[in-house]
Every structure is written in structure tokens, then in C-alpha cells.
Amino acid sequence: MKEHYYVALDIGSSSVKTVVGEKFHDGVNIIGIGQTFTDGISKGMITDFELAKSAIKDTVKKASISSGVEIDEVFLKMPITDSEIKFSEESIRFGGESTEINGEHIESLLESLREKEMAGDKEVVTVFPVHFIVDDLHEVDDPKEMVATQSLAVRAGVILTNRTLLINAVKCVEESGLTILDVYSDAVNYGHVLTDAEIELGGVVIDIGADLTQYAYFERGALKYASSIPVGGNLITNDLTEAFNMPFDHAEKVKNQYGHAFFDMANDEDVIRLNQINSENAIEVTPKDLADIIELRVEELLLDVFEDLQRQSITKVSGGFVVTGGTANLLGIKELMQDMVSEKVRIHVPNQMGARKPEFSSVISTVSSGISFDELLEYVTIDNYD
Ligand code: ATP
Ligand code: MG
């Protein structure tokens, strides 16, 4: 019963990730994962097709083995780079005839918005409904099964991204032998990372990866703004490389094992030996010495995000900040951020067994997007668990 599995693919700058999931009550159950580190992607963009393809094939194979599911169709996520969100409206008129609304009506509305908004060098990645209006009267989240006589209208967000970026991602996945069922922008995916309260009150998701920090603001149940900056964990490692004259790979290991983002809380007793470039003699430092460097970079990165949110007049984030992505593994990042803002801060780690790492948030939320669009458009008619 292949149609009950949802496979999502995240082509990240440091690793390609695949998960095989299934709908489970209101959430997602993960039954297999794959992760393959690669140098074929930089800043969310495929820079080496051959390397990227072999990483995609490899991670899909791993996910296939661990889940026991044969994988040939995937949902692809796109990063929020060079992207734009527009809000738009569309309607269908029924001319007085009683019509029961179904998934096809919704799909045709979203499709016409997709065609309408396609322009210039930008391509539509995802069209997401904010709400529907039945007969110019009732505002609803899902109008299916309701009867309308006059019209069905939708207010929706349209996420556009750089056409070249999208075309190449799609080409690379297809040449890896996979069929893409749909493409979802992380801007939409992150909605599934927030709790109902956070998304209602106004919450910001910040995904700090290797080359990118992506962020999205949701309020009253819907996406309002999303963007990214080309800064992430790789720059932290670079800073350590320069500050302590150590090779990148060694700096990466040291960062992951001893790194701390909050100087005030970092340990100053443990001694860490750092290999040196062009020298046999290691030097000795403490985690606090590392934190001195790391904190500067993380603080600057977060300030850049806050400044951009302020420019967008997003000044009151009552639902709080939710930090995720691989760099959210860094000790002290929550405390540093809590020191910078008065709103609540939490680190998001997926709670699915076998995938409890913040770097899996994006790919797991892509599965959630797949499920929620399928339900809205009525692609899924059988449910094993009800
Ligand atoms: P991007 O989203 O930037 O395109 P990506 O999705 O591949 O890239 P992630 O997998 O979310 O990125 O995160 C990878 C980053 O997380 C790397 O920079 C890595 O060094 C960092 N990271 C992973 N574990 C830790 C850790 N324990 N401490 C600090 N940083 C970590
Ligand atoms: Mg990522």
C-alpha cells in the first residue's frame, strides 16, 4: 500500500536527508531515514551535479533499507533562498446552482493562482491557502463537503523562488531516478514545527543549517513572512579554524563536541587539545576559549535575523522563537538567545523515534506538508488508523 508512505527529500548544504513517514493520528510517524554528507551543495544550491546525484541516491537507498519501503516517488523541499511571498485571491462561480465542494474545486483554485503568479525569473514553488470563502459569507479553513450556490473563493499565499535554482534541483532529483510528487517551500513546512498556540499567537522558526539560516514568521494560523541569510554552522567552524589555526575538519569535530554558544556558561576547566596547521605541536584551550569565538558569530547571525524581522514590522513575537536545524545542537544557543530577547525561546527537536535531531526538522515537516495538502485535495481516501 505504497500510497500511504510519504517520502521527503532535503538537499541540504552539509547533508542530503530522506525520511519515509506515514500519517499517524494528527502527526507523522517516521519509519526510516537516510542521511548522506556531501560537498555537492553550497548555500542550498547544487554546485556539483554528480556529487549531488550520488548523495541523493545514497540517502534514498539508506532510507529504503531502513524502512523496507521501495522508494521511487518523493516530496522535495526547497530552501527559502531568493524567494518571495505574495498574497492573492481567486474564485470560482457556480451561478446559482447548488454545488458540493470537493478537492477538485480546491485544486483548480490553487492551480489558477499558480498560473496567474508565474512571472519573470521567478517560479512558483508552493501555493498555500490561508482561508476559503463560501458564497461570499463563510470564512473556513477547509470547505470540502459544504454546499455553495454562488462561489468559492480562496485567499492564498504564493511562494516564488529563483527559477534556475528550482529547475536544477528538480533535474538533479529526476536524474537520480526519482519522480517528484510535489515541491514545498520550507516557508510552508516550518508551520508544522510550531505548536497550535505558537502559530496563533505569532511565532518565528529559525533553522540554522550549515550555509543557511532560514526563518519564517507565522501568526493567526498562517505564514506571514519568510527569508534567509547565507550564514550558518560552516562559518562558525571557519571562525574557529582561523582563530586557533586548526584544519577545518578538526575544527568541525571540536565544535560539535565542545562548542558552546554562551560564553557566560561555558566551562573553563576542561582542557581541549587542538591540532595545528603546519605544526606538530597541538595547543591547549578550554571550552570557554571556543565559546568566546562562537558566541560572536551566533550573536551576529541572530541580530541579522532580528533586524530583518524588525524591518518587516515584526516586533511582537508573542508565541516565541523556535530554533532548529543542525546548529541548534550547539550547547548554550538557547541561553544566548534568551539573553537577547524577552520572548520565550525553545529548541525544536523532532520527537519521532530514530529522527530526534534538529537537522531533521525540515525534512520531517516536508512530510507533514505532503499529508496536509493530500488531505486538503482529497488525494488520501483511506486511513489505516481511524
Ligand atoms: P543548509 O540548511 O544550510 O543548506 P543543512 O540542512 O545540510 O544545510 P543541517 O544538517 O541542518 O544543515 O546542519 C548542519 C550544521 O549543523 C553543520 O554546520 C554542523 O557543523 C552543525 N552541527 C551539527 N551538530 C552540531 C553540534 N553538536 N554542535 C554544533 N554544530 C553542529
Ligand atoms: Mg537545511
Short mmCIF file of C-alpha atoms and ligand atoms in Angstrom, two decimals:
data_model
loop_
_atom_site.label_atom_id
_atom_site.label_comp_id
_atom_site.label_asym_id
_atom_site.label_seq_id
_atom_site.Cartn_x
_atom_site.Cartn_y
_atom_site.Cartn_z
CA MET A 1 0.00 0.00 0.00
CA LYS A 2 2.58 2.40 -1.28
CA GLU A 3 0.31 5.45 -1.33
CA HIS A 4 0.32 5.56 2.47
CA TYR A 5 4.00 6.32 2.70
CA TYR A 6 5.34 9.81 2.32
CA VAL A 7 8.97 10.16 1.35
CA ALA A 8 10.58 13.58 1.67
CA LEU A 9 13.94 14.77 0.41
CA ASP A 10 16.01 17.68 1.77
CA ILE A 11 19.04 18.62 -0.32
CA GLY A 12 20.99 20.47 2.38
CA SER A 13 24.36 22.22 2.16
CA SER A 14 26.02 19.78 4.52
CA SER A 15 23.92 16.66 4.03
CA VAL A 16 21.11 15.24 1.96
CA LYS A 17 18.34 13.81 4.13
CA THR A 18 15.47 11.48 3.32
CA VAL A 19 12.68 10.27 5.58
CA VAL A 20 9.93 7.77 4.99
CA GLY A 21 6.88 8.71 7.01
CA GLU A 22 3.24 7.85 7.39
CA LYS A 23 0.28 9.68 8.81
CA PHE A 24 -0.31 8.76 12.41
CA HIS A 25 -3.31 10.32 14.14
CA ASP A 26 -2.66 14.06 13.84
CA GLY A 27 1.05 13.70 13.28
CA VAL A 28 3.74 11.82 11.44
CA ASN A 29 5.32 8.50 12.18
CA ILE A 30 8.83 8.06 10.78
CA ILE A 31 9.66 4.54 9.68
CA GLY A 32 13.01 5.06 8.01
CA ILE A 33 15.67 7.73 7.50
CA GLY A 34 18.75 8.32 5.38
CA GLN A 35 21.46 10.97 5.65
CA THR A 36 24.48 11.41 3.38
CA PHE A 37 27.08 14.13 3.80
CA THR A 38 28.14 15.79 0.56
CA ASP A 39 30.21 18.59 -0.96
CA GLY A 40 27.88 18.87 -3.96
CA ILE A 41 25.68 21.56 -2.41
CA SER A 42 26.58 25.02 -1.25
CA LYS A 43 24.27 27.65 0.24
CA GLY A 44 21.28 25.48 -0.62
CA MET A 45 22.29 25.39 -4.29
CA ILE A 46 23.55 22.38 -6.24
CA THR A 47 27.12 23.20 -7.24
CA ASP A 48 28.26 19.76 -8.40
CA PHE A 49 25.61 17.67 -10.13
CA GLU A 50 27.47 14.36 -10.00
CA LEU A 51 28.25 14.64 -6.28
CA ALA A 52 24.70 15.76 -5.51
CA LYS A 53 23.15 12.93 -7.51
CA SER A 54 25.26 10.28 -5.83
CA ALA A 55 24.38 11.74 -2.40
CA ILE A 56 20.66 11.70 -3.27
CA LYS A 57 20.84 8.10 -4.50
CA ASP A 58 22.81 7.06 -1.45
CA THR A 59 20.49 8.66 1.11
CA VAL A 60 17.39 7.29 -0.64
CA LYS A 61 18.96 3.83 -0.58
CA LYS A 62 19.64 4.15 3.15
CA ALA A 63 16.07 5.28 3.83
CA SER A 64 14.76 2.46 1.68
CA ILE A 65 16.78 -0.16 3.54
CA SER A 66 15.90 1.19 6.99
CA SER A 67 12.17 1.44 6.22
CA GLY A 68 11.79 -1.61 4.00
CA VAL A 69 9.92 0.61 1.53
CA GLU A 70 10.84 0.80 -2.14
CA ILE A 71 11.28 4.49 -2.96
CA ASP A 72 10.60 5.96 -6.38
CA GLU A 73 8.44 9.00 -5.56
CA VAL A 74 9.39 11.86 -3.28
CA PHE A 75 8.25 15.22 -1.98
CA LEU A 76 11.05 17.73 -2.43
CA LYS A 77 11.65 20.68 -0.16
CA MET A 78 13.09 23.94 -1.46
CA PRO A 79 15.08 26.36 0.69
CA ILE A 80 13.88 29.95 1.19
CA THR A 81 16.71 31.45 -0.85
CA ASP A 82 15.99 34.15 -3.41
CA SER A 83 12.30 33.70 -2.56
CA GLU A 84 9.29 35.94 -2.30
CA ILE A 85 5.79 35.53 -0.83
CA LYS A 86 2.77 37.16 -2.45
CA PHE A 87 -0.81 37.03 -1.28
CA SER A 88 -3.53 36.72 -3.83
CA GLU A 89 -7.18 35.77 -4.32
CA GLU A 90 -9.09 33.64 -6.77
CA SER A 91 -12.67 32.40 -7.07
CA ILE A 92 -14.96 30.03 -8.94
CA ARG A 93 -18.60 30.99 -9.58
CA PHE A 94 -21.43 28.46 -9.53
CA GLY A 95 -24.18 30.69 -10.99
CA GLY A 96 -26.90 29.77 -8.51
CA GLU A 97 -26.51 26.03 -8.85
CA SER A 98 -26.09 24.09 -5.59
CA THR A 99 -22.62 22.59 -5.64
CA GLU A 100 -20.96 20.36 -3.08
CA ILE A 101 -17.37 21.50 -2.79
CA ASN A 102 -14.70 18.84 -3.26
CA GLY A 103 -10.93 18.55 -3.60
CA GLU A 104 -11.06 19.24 -7.32
CA HIS A 105 -12.57 22.69 -6.79
CA ILE A 106 -9.80 23.50 -4.32
CA GLU A 107 -7.12 22.16 -6.64
CA SER A 108 -8.38 24.19 -9.58
CA LEU A 109 -8.35 27.39 -7.47
CA LEU A 110 -4.78 26.78 -6.33
CA GLU A 111 -3.71 25.87 -9.87
CA SER A 112 -5.12 29.06 -11.37
CA LEU A 113 -3.27 31.09 -8.75
CA ARG A 114 -0.09 29.24 -9.65
CA GLU A 115 -0.53 30.14 -13.33
CA LYS A 116 -1.51 33.73 -12.57
CA GLU A 117 1.52 34.45 -10.42
CA MET A 118 4.17 32.83 -12.61
CA ALA A 119 6.34 35.71 -13.78
CA GLY A 120 9.82 36.79 -14.84
CA ASP A 121 12.74 34.83 -13.47
CA LYS A 122 10.73 33.55 -10.53
CA GLU A 123 8.84 30.28 -10.44
CA VAL A 124 6.01 29.32 -8.09
CA VAL A 125 7.12 26.68 -5.60
CA THR A 126 4.07 26.36 -3.39
CA VAL A 127 0.59 27.89 -3.24
CA PHE A 128 -0.90 27.59 0.25
CA PRO A 129 -4.44 28.53 1.20
CA VAL A 130 -4.91 30.98 4.08
CA HIS A 131 -8.69 30.58 4.11
CA PHE A 132 -11.63 29.90 1.82
CA ILE A 133 -14.81 31.93 1.47
CA VAL A 134 -18.00 30.10 0.61
CA ASP A 135 -20.75 32.18 -1.08
CA ASP A 136 -19.03 35.44 -0.06
CA LEU A 137 -20.07 34.72 3.51
CA HIS A 138 -18.45 31.91 5.41
CA GLU A 139 -14.74 32.00 6.05
CA VAL A 140 -13.44 28.46 6.54
CA ASP A 141 -10.15 26.56 6.60
CA ASP A 142 -11.45 23.61 4.60
CA PRO A 143 -14.68 23.99 2.60
CA LYS A 144 -14.95 20.36 1.47
CA GLU A 145 -18.47 18.88 1.68
CA MET A 146 -20.04 22.30 2.16
CA VAL A 147 -22.68 23.29 -0.37
CA ALA A 148 -22.28 26.58 -2.20
CA THR A 149 -24.65 28.18 -4.67
CA GLN A 150 -22.75 31.30 -5.68
CA SER A 151 -19.00 30.95 -5.31
CA LEU A 152 -15.91 29.50 -3.71
CA ALA A 153 -13.04 31.91 -3.17
CA VAL A 154 -9.60 31.40 -1.70
CA ARG A 155 -7.12 33.77 -0.18
CA ALA A 156 -3.72 32.18 -0.61
CA GLY A 157 -0.02 32.77 -0.31
CA VAL A 158 2.16 32.14 -3.33
CA ILE A 159 5.82 31.36 -2.72
CA LEU A 160 8.12 32.14 -5.62
CA THR A 161 11.74 31.25 -5.95
CA ASN A 162 14.58 31.67 -8.40
CA ARG A 163 13.70 29.62 -11.49
CA THR A 164 17.23 28.31 -12.12
CA LEU A 165 17.52 27.11 -8.54
CA LEU A 166 14.25 25.19 -8.79
CA ILE A 167 14.86 23.76 -12.27
CA ASN A 168 18.25 22.42 -11.27
CA ALA A 169 17.03 20.89 -8.04
CA VAL A 170 14.22 19.14 -9.92
CA LYS A 171 16.58 17.99 -12.68
CA CYS A 172 19.06 16.58 -10.19
CA VAL A 173 16.37 14.62 -8.32
CA GLU A 174 14.82 13.29 -11.53
CA GLU A 175 18.20 12.25 -12.89
CA SER A 176 18.68 10.33 -9.65
CA GLY A 177 15.81 8.12 -10.81
CA LEU A 178 13.06 9.66 -8.67
CA THR A 179 9.67 11.11 -9.51
CA ILE A 180 8.78 14.33 -7.70
CA LEU A 181 5.18 14.30 -6.43
CA ASP A 182 5.26 17.91 -5.26
CA VAL A 183 7.64 20.62 -4.10
CA TYR A 184 7.15 22.51 -0.82
CA SER A 185 8.99 25.60 0.30
CA ASP A 186 10.46 25.41 3.79
CA ALA A 187 8.49 28.60 4.43
CA VAL A 188 5.35 26.45 4.43
CA ASN A 189 6.96 23.40 6.03
CA TYR A 190 8.02 25.31 9.15
CA GLY A 191 4.36 25.82 10.06
CA HIS A 192 4.41 22.17 11.14
CA VAL A 193 7.28 22.83 13.54
CA LEU A 194 5.18 25.26 15.60
CA THR A 195 2.55 24.28 18.16
CA ASP A 196 -1.05 25.46 17.69
CA ALA A 197 -0.52 28.18 20.32
CA GLU A 198 2.73 29.43 18.76
CA ILE A 199 1.25 29.63 15.27
CA GLU A 200 -1.82 31.50 16.55
CA LEU A 201 -0.03 33.98 18.79
CA GLY A 202 2.82 34.70 16.39
CA GLY A 203 5.92 32.52 16.30
CA VAL A 204 9.24 32.62 14.46
CA VAL A 205 11.02 29.45 13.35
CA ILE A 206 14.78 29.87 12.85
CA ASP A 207 16.51 26.94 11.10
CA ILE A 208 20.27 27.31 11.39
CA GLY A 209 21.92 24.86 8.99
CA ALA A 210 25.42 24.70 7.57
CA ASP A 211 25.38 27.50 4.99
CA LEU A 212 21.92 28.97 5.51
CA THR A 213 19.83 30.39 8.29
CA GLN A 214 16.20 30.32 7.25
CA TYR A 215 13.41 31.92 9.23
CA ALA A 216 9.66 32.23 8.97
CA TYR A 217 7.04 34.14 10.91
CA PHE A 218 3.54 32.77 11.40
CA GLU A 219 0.61 34.49 13.04
CA ARG A 220 -3.10 33.73 13.41
CA GLY A 221 -2.52 30.32 11.90
CA ALA A 222 -0.79 31.43 8.72
CA LEU A 223 2.61 32.20 7.24
CA LYS A 224 3.29 35.94 7.12
CA TYR A 225 6.94 36.28 6.17
CA ALA A 226 9.99 34.14 5.42
CA SER A 227 13.55 34.74 4.34
CA SER A 228 17.10 33.52 4.80
CA ILE A 229 20.66 34.73 5.24
CA PRO A 230 23.73 32.92 3.86
CA VAL A 231 25.23 32.27 7.29
CA GLY A 232 25.31 29.04 9.30
CA GLY A 233 27.38 26.45 11.11
CA ASN A 234 30.12 26.38 8.46
CA LEU A 235 31.03 29.98 9.28
CA ILE A 236 31.30 29.12 12.97
CA THR A 237 33.73 26.33 12.05
CA ASN A 238 35.63 28.73 9.78
CA ASP A 239 35.97 31.22 12.62
CA LEU A 240 37.43 28.51 14.86
CA THR A 241 39.79 27.45 12.08
CA GLU A 242 41.12 30.98 11.81
CA ALA A 243 41.16 31.83 15.50
CA PHE A 244 43.05 28.68 16.51
CA ASN A 245 44.95 27.85 13.33
CA MET A 246 43.41 24.39 13.02
CA PRO A 247 42.31 22.36 9.97
CA PHE A 248 38.61 22.69 9.02
CA ASP A 249 37.71 19.03 9.62
CA HIS A 250 39.30 19.08 13.04
CA ALA A 251 37.60 22.38 13.89
CA GLU A 252 34.25 20.88 12.87
CA LYS A 253 34.74 17.94 15.26
CA VAL A 254 35.91 20.18 18.09
CA LYS A 255 32.93 22.49 17.56
CA ASN A 256 30.45 19.61 17.63
CA GLN A 257 31.98 18.03 20.70
CA TYR A 258 32.98 21.00 22.86
CA GLY A 259 31.35 24.01 21.23
CA HIS A 260 29.28 26.37 23.39
CA ALA A 261 27.42 29.44 22.18
CA PHE A 262 27.11 31.25 25.51
CA PHE A 263 30.40 32.50 26.93
CA ASP A 264 28.99 33.12 30.42
CA MET A 265 28.01 29.47 30.82
CA ALA A 266 30.90 27.75 29.05
CA ASN A 267 33.22 25.56 31.09
CA ASP A 268 36.72 26.99 31.69
CA GLU A 269 38.30 23.95 33.32
CA ASP A 270 38.35 21.16 30.74
CA VAL A 271 41.38 21.17 28.50
CA ILE A 272 41.00 20.53 24.76
CA ARG A 273 43.95 19.82 22.51
CA LEU A 274 43.75 21.49 19.10
CA ASN A 275 45.75 20.22 16.11
CA GLN A 276 47.63 22.97 14.30
CA ILE A 277 48.06 23.70 10.61
CA ASN A 278 51.75 23.34 9.66
CA SER A 279 52.83 22.25 13.12
CA GLU A 280 53.14 19.00 15.05
CA ASN A 281 52.52 20.72 18.37
CA ALA A 282 48.91 20.89 19.50
CA ILE A 283 47.75 23.84 21.57
CA GLU A 284 45.50 23.63 24.62
CA VAL A 285 42.33 25.66 25.14
CA THR A 286 39.16 25.43 27.26
CA PRO A 287 35.53 25.33 26.05
CA LYS A 288 35.29 28.95 27.23
CA ASP A 289 38.01 29.96 24.77
CA LEU A 290 35.99 28.33 22.00
CA ALA A 291 32.78 29.99 23.24
CA ASP A 292 34.47 33.38 23.01
CA ILE A 293 34.68 32.93 19.22
CA ILE A 294 31.43 31.00 18.69
CA GLU A 295 29.27 33.44 20.65
CA LEU A 296 30.32 36.38 18.47
CA ARG A 297 29.25 34.64 15.25
CA VAL A 298 25.97 33.27 16.60
CA GLU A 299 25.08 36.61 18.14
CA GLU A 300 25.75 38.42 14.87
CA LEU A 301 23.70 35.88 12.94
CA LEU A 302 20.74 36.24 15.30
CA LEU A 303 20.97 40.04 15.26
CA ASP A 304 20.80 39.95 11.45
CA VAL A 305 17.62 37.88 11.68
CA PHE A 306 16.06 40.18 14.31
CA GLU A 307 16.91 43.28 12.28
CA ASP A 308 15.24 41.86 9.21
CA LEU A 309 12.14 40.93 11.22
CA GLN A 310 12.04 44.47 12.56
CA ARG A 311 12.30 45.89 9.05
CA GLN A 312 9.18 43.84 8.28
CA SER A 313 7.49 45.36 11.37
CA ILE A 314 7.51 42.01 13.13
CA THR A 315 8.26 43.36 16.57
CA LYS A 316 5.98 41.41 18.86
CA VAL A 317 6.56 37.68 18.70
CA SER A 318 4.08 36.59 21.38
CA GLY A 319 4.35 32.89 20.51
CA GLY A 320 8.13 32.98 20.88
CA PHE A 321 11.15 31.85 18.92
CA VAL A 322 11.74 28.24 17.88
CA VAL A 323 15.30 27.37 16.91
CA THR A 324 16.11 24.26 14.92
CA GLY A 325 18.48 22.88 12.23
CA GLY A 326 21.86 21.22 12.82
CA THR A 327 23.40 24.25 14.52
CA ALA A 328 20.65 24.11 17.16
CA ASN A 329 22.68 21.17 18.57
CA LEU A 330 25.18 23.74 19.80
CA LEU A 331 25.15 23.92 23.61
CA GLY A 332 24.16 27.29 25.03
CA ILE A 333 22.36 28.54 21.93
CA LYS A 334 19.01 28.68 23.72
CA GLU A 335 20.54 30.53 26.68
CA LEU A 336 22.36 33.01 24.42
CA MET A 337 19.19 33.75 22.52
CA GLN A 338 17.14 34.01 25.70
CA ASP A 339 19.65 36.63 26.82
CA MET A 340 18.93 38.65 23.66
CA VAL A 341 15.10 38.56 23.54
CA SER A 342 12.34 38.79 26.11
CA GLU A 343 10.06 36.32 24.30
CA LYS A 344 10.08 32.59 25.00
CA VAL A 345 12.80 30.59 23.21
CA ARG A 346 12.74 26.85 22.61
CA ILE A 347 14.86 24.42 20.64
CA HIS A 348 12.84 22.19 18.35
CA VAL A 349 13.93 18.57 18.13
CA PRO A 350 11.58 16.22 16.26
CA ASN A 351 10.09 13.69 18.68
CA GLN A 352 9.92 10.82 16.19
CA MET A 353 11.96 7.82 17.21
CA GLY A 354 15.14 7.45 15.14
CA ALA A 355 14.97 11.05 13.93
CA ARG A 356 15.43 13.00 17.14
CA LYS A 357 17.87 15.51 15.71
CA PRO A 358 17.10 19.17 14.96
CA GLU A 359 18.67 18.80 11.49
CA PHE A 360 15.69 16.57 10.56
CA SER A 361 13.05 19.23 11.28
CA SER A 362 12.88 20.50 7.70
CA VAL A 363 12.58 17.08 6.03
CA ILE A 364 10.04 15.78 8.56
CA SER A 365 7.93 18.91 8.20
CA THR A 366 8.03 18.33 4.42
CA VAL A 367 6.24 15.03 5.09
CA SER A 368 3.67 16.96 7.17
CA SER A 369 3.14 19.36 4.25
CA GLY A 370 2.62 16.36 1.94
CA ILE A 371 0.00 14.92 4.27
CA SER A 372 -1.87 18.18 4.79
CA PHE A 373 -2.02 19.01 1.06
CA ASP A 374 -3.15 15.46 0.26
CA GLU A 375 -5.94 15.79 2.79
CA LEU A 376 -6.99 19.18 1.51
CA LEU A 377 -7.06 17.99 -2.09
CA GLU A 378 -8.58 14.63 -1.15
CA TYR A 379 -5.78 12.51 -2.57
CA VAL A 380 -5.92 10.32 0.50
CA THR A 381 -9.17 8.48 0.94
CA ILE A 382 -8.18 5.55 3.12
CA ASP A 383 -6.79 5.96 6.61
CA ASN A 384 -5.32 2.98 8.40
CA TYR A 385 -5.57 4.43 11.85
CA ASP A 386 -9.10 5.70 12.31
P1 ATP B 1 21.62 24.18 4.95
O1 ATP B 1 20.27 24.14 5.57
O2 ATP B 1 22.47 25.29 5.46
O3 ATP B 1 21.56 24.13 3.45
P2 ATP B 1 21.94 21.51 6.06
O4 ATP B 1 20.45 21.38 6.04
O5 ATP B 1 22.70 20.40 5.45
O6 ATP B 1 22.42 22.85 5.38
P3 ATP B 1 21.93 20.92 8.87
O7 ATP B 1 22.03 19.48 8.60
O8 ATP B 1 20.67 21.45 9.42
O9 ATP B 1 22.39 21.74 7.57
O10 ATP B 1 23.07 21.36 9.89
C1 ATP B 1 24.43 21.13 9.65
C2 ATP B 1 25.24 22.09 10.50
O11 ATP B 1 25.00 21.77 11.88
C3 ATP B 1 26.73 21.96 10.27
O12 ATP B 1 27.30 23.25 10.15
C4 ATP B 1 27.22 21.27 11.54
O13 ATP B 1 28.51 21.68 11.90
C5 ATP B 1 26.21 21.77 12.57
N1 ATP B 1 26.16 20.87 13.73
C6 ATP B 1 25.76 19.60 13.76
N2 ATP B 1 25.90 19.08 15.00
C7 ATP B 1 26.42 20.07 15.78
C8 ATP B 1 26.81 20.18 17.16
N3 ATP B 1 26.71 19.16 18.00
N4 ATP B 1 27.29 21.37 17.59
C9 ATP B 1 27.40 22.40 16.76
N5 ATP B 1 27.06 22.37 15.46
C10 ATP B 1 26.58 21.22 14.97
MG MG B 2 18.85 22.75 5.98
#
